[in-house]
XYZ file of C-alpha atoms in Angstrom:
437
model
C 0.000 0.000 0.000
C 1.481 3.328 -1.064
C 1.250 5.985 1.625
C 1.521 9.771 1.339
C 2.497 12.113 4.149
C 1.659 15.397 2.481
C 2.720 18.482 4.436
C 5.582 16.474 5.989
C 7.451 14.933 3.040
C 7.303 15.247 -0.720
C 4.561 13.226 -2.420
C 4.316 11.667 -5.839
C 1.519 13.878 -7.137
C 1.125 12.075 -10.446
C 0.712 8.680 -8.778
C -1.972 10.075 -6.482
C -3.765 11.753 -9.398
C -3.751 8.444 -11.237
C -4.994 6.553 -8.186
C -7.922 8.935 -7.657
C -8.821 8.773 -11.348
C -8.751 4.973 -11.349
C -10.962 4.821 -8.261
C -13.485 7.184 -9.831
C -13.582 5.117 -13.002
C -14.013 1.796 -11.167
C -16.999 3.344 -9.360
C -18.431 4.436 -12.733
C -18.729 7.998 -11.515
C -20.061 10.660 -13.891
C -17.673 12.971 -15.692
C -18.568 15.975 -13.538
C -17.554 14.123 -10.379
C -14.314 12.838 -11.872
C -13.473 16.418 -12.829
C -14.398 17.661 -9.339
C -12.060 15.134 -7.741
C -9.211 16.146 -10.041
C -9.791 19.847 -9.316
C -9.874 19.155 -5.581
C -6.646 17.176 -5.718
C -4.860 19.968 -7.588
C -6.086 22.410 -4.928
C -4.795 20.072 -2.223
C -1.355 20.011 -3.826
C -1.173 23.804 -4.084
C -2.837 25.121 -0.940
C -1.077 25.618 2.412
C -2.333 23.958 5.562
C -5.231 25.876 7.123
C -4.337 27.705 10.308
C -6.151 27.023 13.563
C -5.291 29.475 16.320
C -3.210 28.111 19.225
C -2.801 24.608 17.758
C -0.042 22.941 15.752
C -1.294 19.788 14.033
C 1.319 19.581 11.280
C 2.802 16.332 12.614
C -0.532 14.601 13.204
C -1.162 11.565 10.967
C -4.035 13.306 9.165
C -1.933 13.296 6.024
C -1.039 9.598 6.040
C -3.270 8.038 3.415
C -3.353 5.680 0.467
C -5.207 6.002 -2.838
C -8.974 5.694 -2.320
C -10.560 2.244 -2.336
C -13.664 0.663 -0.875
C -13.121 -1.849 1.918
C -16.076 -3.917 3.064
C -16.429 -3.716 6.850
C -18.188 -6.183 9.122
C -21.045 -5.022 11.369
C -20.225 -4.170 14.971
C -21.258 -6.085 18.078
C -22.047 -5.245 21.694
C -23.420 -1.879 22.797
C -22.759 -0.227 19.433
C -24.826 -2.930 17.734
C -27.740 -2.239 20.082
C -27.557 1.440 19.257
C -27.214 0.707 15.538
C -30.488 -1.227 15.528
C -32.399 1.994 16.290
C -30.819 4.117 13.541
C -32.237 5.096 10.154
C -28.700 5.084 8.717
C -25.922 2.853 10.037
C -22.521 2.478 8.401
C -19.178 0.967 9.373
C -16.258 2.360 7.416
C -17.352 2.510 3.774
C -20.045 -0.156 4.240
C -23.674 0.876 4.635
C -25.244 -1.744 6.901
C -28.742 -0.375 7.501
C -30.933 2.155 5.715
C -34.581 2.755 6.581
C -37.162 5.539 6.598
C -40.728 5.670 7.902
C -43.275 5.096 5.141
C -44.783 8.546 5.755
C -41.443 10.200 4.979
C -40.954 8.098 1.848
C -44.404 9.050 0.571
C -43.521 12.723 0.947
C -40.450 12.285 -1.232
C -37.764 12.287 1.473
C -34.569 10.643 0.249
C -32.074 8.963 2.568
C -29.228 6.963 1.078
C -25.490 6.606 1.155
C -23.542 9.027 -1.020
C -22.420 6.417 -3.553
C -26.013 5.394 -4.251
C -27.145 9.025 -4.389
C -24.527 9.784 -7.070
C -26.032 6.972 -9.167
C -29.743 7.510 -8.527
C -30.000 11.221 -7.649
C -27.042 12.611 -9.546
C -28.716 15.906 -10.455
C -29.298 16.782 -6.798
C -25.805 15.732 -5.766
C -24.218 17.718 -8.601
C -26.270 20.813 -7.724
C -25.117 20.900 -4.089
C -21.872 18.938 -3.644
C -19.135 21.517 -3.009
C -21.300 24.233 -4.584
C -22.834 26.206 -1.699
C -21.737 25.292 1.820
C -18.233 24.317 0.687
C -16.173 24.908 -2.441
C -13.149 23.313 -4.037
C -10.188 25.397 -2.989
C -11.609 26.498 0.389
C -8.638 24.923 2.148
C -6.204 22.013 1.915
C -8.083 19.621 4.217
C -11.456 20.210 2.564
C -9.922 19.698 -0.864
C -8.294 16.452 0.266
C -11.614 15.073 1.501
C -13.356 15.961 -1.771
C -10.693 14.178 -3.797
C -10.593 11.096 -1.553
C -14.216 10.659 -0.341
C -15.528 7.116 -0.578
C -18.946 7.342 1.082
C -21.196 9.212 3.496
C -24.898 9.902 3.929
C -27.244 11.804 1.609
C -30.479 13.278 2.964
C -32.945 15.350 0.948
C -36.131 16.851 2.410
C -38.463 18.252 -0.300
C -40.189 21.614 -0.271
C -42.616 22.213 2.601
C -42.153 18.730 4.092
C -42.137 18.883 7.894
C -40.497 15.919 9.629
C -41.120 15.741 13.359
C -39.329 12.483 14.226
C -35.533 12.776 14.053
C -33.434 11.123 11.362
C -30.720 9.264 13.286
C -27.380 8.420 11.682
C -24.614 6.243 13.145
C -21.261 6.296 11.330
C -18.453 4.167 12.743
C -14.772 4.542 11.923
C -13.380 1.034 11.446
C -10.196 0.904 13.512
C -9.990 -2.833 12.895
C -8.096 -1.737 9.779
C -5.770 1.112 8.825
C -7.858 1.862 5.716
C -8.572 5.547 5.002
C -11.821 7.012 6.294
C -12.910 9.909 4.096
C -16.607 10.558 4.671
C -18.496 13.297 2.806
C -22.132 13.931 3.732
C -24.914 16.040 2.221
C -28.072 17.293 3.926
C -30.460 19.367 1.789
C -33.501 20.977 3.374
C -35.515 22.481 0.535
C -37.545 25.660 0.960
C -40.166 25.593 3.716
C -39.059 22.209 5.045
C -38.157 21.130 8.564
C -35.907 18.286 9.717
C -34.230 17.076 12.916
C -31.010 15.107 12.468
C -28.774 13.332 14.971
C -25.382 12.264 13.647
C -23.310 9.969 15.853
C -19.642 9.340 15.120
C -17.922 6.453 16.907
C -15.010 4.026 16.478
C -14.514 0.262 16.680
C -11.207 -1.598 16.882
C -7.778 -0.865 18.302
C -5.596 0.036 15.315
C -4.481 3.629 14.806
C -6.410 5.332 12.031
C -7.412 8.760 10.767
C -10.865 10.093 9.944
C -11.776 12.994 7.663
C -15.486 13.794 8.023
C -17.242 16.598 6.133
C -20.919 17.496 6.430
C -22.572 20.029 4.127
C -25.946 21.354 5.287
C -28.005 23.397 2.841
C -30.922 25.187 4.494
C -32.960 26.739 1.718
C -35.398 29.648 2.186
C -37.703 29.418 5.216
C -36.396 25.986 6.196
C -35.548 24.808 9.714
C -32.706 22.354 10.355
C -31.892 21.072 13.834
C -28.631 19.139 13.667
C -27.083 17.342 16.650
C -23.617 15.806 16.431
C -22.531 13.387 19.165
C -18.912 12.414 18.565
C -17.336 9.648 20.670
C -14.417 8.423 18.555
C -11.697 6.482 20.348
C -8.122 7.382 21.287
C -6.949 5.411 18.229
C -8.745 7.819 15.878
C -7.134 11.109 14.873
C -9.822 13.194 13.211
C -10.594 16.261 11.153
C -14.266 17.251 11.356
C -15.854 19.913 9.189
C -19.551 20.682 9.476
C -20.621 23.583 7.297
C -24.003 25.251 6.942
C -25.386 27.413 4.132
C -28.516 29.409 5.008
C -30.812 31.102 2.505
C -33.368 33.801 3.368
C -35.185 33.284 6.689
C -33.659 29.819 7.146
C -32.785 28.624 10.644
C -30.027 26.189 11.574
C -29.520 24.992 15.152
C -26.297 23.059 15.738
C -25.851 21.019 18.935
C -22.425 19.397 19.321
C -20.986 17.062 21.940
C -17.270 16.484 21.376
C -16.530 13.493 23.588
C -13.734 12.022 21.481
C -10.702 10.418 23.144
C -8.175 11.071 20.356
C -6.689 14.187 18.807
C -9.326 16.179 16.911
C -9.546 19.347 14.863
C -13.129 20.503 14.342
C -14.227 23.255 11.979
C -17.872 24.254 12.496
C -18.963 27.072 10.173
C -22.268 28.654 9.202
C -22.752 31.061 6.309
C -25.774 33.355 6.801
C -26.280 34.241 3.153
C -29.966 35.115 3.078
C -31.752 38.004 4.754
C -33.203 37.091 8.145
C -31.390 33.764 8.450
C -30.332 32.571 11.912
C -27.717 30.135 13.224
C -27.324 28.905 16.785
C -24.313 26.800 17.791
C -24.239 25.051 21.180
C -21.161 22.949 21.984
C -19.917 20.960 24.949
C -16.529 19.227 24.924
C -14.403 17.162 27.283
C -10.672 16.495 26.868
C -8.636 14.136 29.057
C -5.337 12.265 29.332
C -2.880 13.790 26.814
C -5.291 14.389 23.943
C -5.807 17.650 22.073
C -9.168 18.882 20.804
C -9.281 22.168 18.913
C -12.636 23.596 17.863
C -13.000 26.469 15.411
C -16.597 27.707 15.419
C -17.398 30.470 12.965
C -20.624 32.176 11.929
C -20.462 34.727 9.111
C -23.277 37.258 8.651
C -23.652 38.130 4.967
C -27.366 38.952 4.825
C -29.278 41.788 6.441
C -30.995 41.142 9.794
C -29.144 37.876 10.232
C -28.582 36.461 13.724
C -25.616 34.412 14.966
C -25.126 32.908 18.415
C -22.295 30.693 19.680
C -22.248 29.077 23.145
C -19.374 26.717 24.013
C -18.409 25.048 27.279
C -15.566 22.626 27.847
C -13.917 20.515 30.539
C -10.196 19.678 30.635
C -8.751 16.836 32.702
C -5.229 15.464 33.207
C -2.644 16.861 30.746
C -5.120 17.415 27.924
C -5.543 20.484 25.724
C -8.841 22.010 24.654
C -9.055 25.071 22.413
C -12.209 27.055 21.636
C -11.852 29.563 18.809
C -15.133 31.422 18.367
C -15.297 33.674 15.311
C -18.148 36.027 14.533
C -17.791 37.943 11.270
C -20.256 40.574 10.061
C -19.648 41.374 6.394
C -20.009 44.863 4.911
C -23.630 45.329 3.888
C -25.118 43.050 6.579
C -27.203 45.874 8.072
C -29.007 45.036 11.300
C -27.029 41.842 11.855
C -26.376 40.365 15.306
C -23.404 38.237 16.397
C -22.863 37.048 19.955
C -20.726 34.341 21.499
C -19.761 32.828 24.857
C -16.776 30.490 25.321
C -16.015 29.014 28.740
C -13.518 26.361 29.872
C -13.094 24.625 33.237
C -9.780 22.924 34.098
C -9.470 20.168 36.690
C -5.701 19.739 36.579
C -2.649 21.939 36.895
C -1.274 20.193 33.804
C -4.325 20.966 31.685
C -4.150 23.579 28.957
C -7.130 25.573 27.788
C -7.704 28.568 25.549
C -10.966 30.356 24.825
C -10.435 32.839 22.015
C -13.412 35.031 21.069
C -12.866 36.846 17.787
C -15.221 39.479 16.384
C -14.686 40.887 12.889
C -17.082 43.744 12.230
C -17.232 45.395 8.789
C -20.582 47.189 9.207
C -21.835 49.899 11.560
C -25.516 49.373 12.434
C -25.061 45.942 14.021
C -24.990 44.282 17.440
C -22.057 42.138 18.554
C -20.695 40.852 21.830
C -18.575 38.143 23.365
C -17.627 36.561 26.687
C -14.815 34.157 27.507
C -13.347 32.526 30.592
C -10.793 29.867 31.470
C -10.621 28.787 35.103
C -10.278 25.997 37.627
C -12.781 24.319 39.918
C -13.941 26.674 42.665
C -12.181 25.616 45.865
C -15.038 26.763 48.087
C -17.513 24.640 46.117
C -15.229 21.631 46.413
C -14.661 22.223 50.144
C -18.408 22.393 50.754
C -19.048 19.115 48.910
C -16.104 17.312 50.521
C -17.151 18.500 53.976
C -20.484 16.768 53.411
C -18.707 13.435 52.976
C -18.895 13.326 49.188
C -15.837 11.567 47.649
C -13.636 13.884 45.598
C -14.257 12.169 42.199
C -18.014 12.409 42.740
C -17.722 16.024 43.911
C -15.756 16.954 40.799
C -18.386 15.363 38.571
C -21.136 17.305 40.345
C -19.296 20.586 39.767
C -18.705 19.692 36.130
C -22.318 18.754 35.508
C -23.361 22.093 36.969
C -20.907 23.891 34.707
C -22.248 22.148 31.588
C -25.908 22.344 32.606
C -26.334 25.798 31.079
C -25.890 24.275 27.629
C -27.444 20.855 28.158
C -30.722 22.208 29.531
C -31.117 24.274 26.348
C -31.028 21.224 24.054
C -34.289 20.648 22.234
C -34.827 16.962 22.986
C -35.261 15.452 26.452
C -34.008 12.128 25.101
C -30.919 13.846 23.699
C -30.302 15.600 27.025
C -30.413 12.244 28.824
C -28.125 10.608 26.277
C -25.577 13.407 26.632
C -25.685 13.193 30.424
C -24.927 9.466 30.150
C -22.084 10.074 27.662
C -20.614 12.797 29.892
C -20.768 10.533 32.948
C -18.890 7.765 31.103
C -16.336 10.225 29.761
C -15.676 11.753 33.183
C -15.514 8.357 34.884
C -13.005 7.135 32.275
C -10.910 10.259 32.821
C -10.870 9.873 36.583
C -10.108 6.147 36.472
C -7.164 6.379 34.042
């Protein structure tokens, strides 16, 4: 298997171009997609690494990869299998294991498939949106690499004026039973006047070191409402780049809810583009970092349209010798009259070896707007801990109580009671693991 370590050593560009072309041809992809892959690969060769404030990821194995190929993965067992049984979309590596939709949704024209099938059966829709609105070839080196190398993902289309109340639940598992690439590219299209609730879960299985590149493009057309929750619990063996990007047309609303509970090194890029007048984006994030891992989250909302509204709320916990970075960026473009951009980034450290940074950044290019930010990085309040310990509560339990109180401001604002309970359970496991290691 030929491996490239682009950004670290020189690569054989021609061999990689040939490998991508051969993969595309063996998959019988249309000409437009073959051309898109080639354009993306050229951009990858020429672009510098994207910069994330306060984090150096140059030596991470994100750039160790082979030419794209499809490897059939076996289903998972145990607790993940139980969870998988309840999902509308369940995939391990490149293999789609389960795909189902309620009959009512099918009758209304909702489409849920894996990306490879969508390219074959819904090519016009894929071509219209793939790397055309939320993301573009040439945006940055990592995005271009994913576009050139993608081998699967989910595709969800909600037609005009269709209102889905029950959530669409998606479980995507990185197969660490192999060192095969994981390049997942996902499309969610909410047509005008539609409404959809989506829960995407990212997890890992196996104990071999691997990398994951996951991109999600969300297109919220005029007057649509998209509620998107991402619960990420990838293992310490998975080094990951996550990019979730939203495009909002006039009066569209996009609510992001993220739980970054990964155990490995992760860079996450969560962006929303408020293109249409009156569009609104809300981003709520909780994250926990422990042991020696690094998680760096760039969360950006850009106000292009008039009377657009952007809100970012992020809270994180740092244990042991871990690093957690919150970069919150609010950017109001010239001409976005009446726009609003607010953000709050807060970190709590439970160790003297922990490193945390909360960096609020406001870029304001217009006058008649509202913008504000708040940020804090601190340690557990000693008086709170003393009070709990004096009541006979063991220190590990006392710390978890303080942490749960710190995160409660975000968790209580989540839309779904079931999602709130699931996150509380995930947080408890994550904190218990951190305290036991």
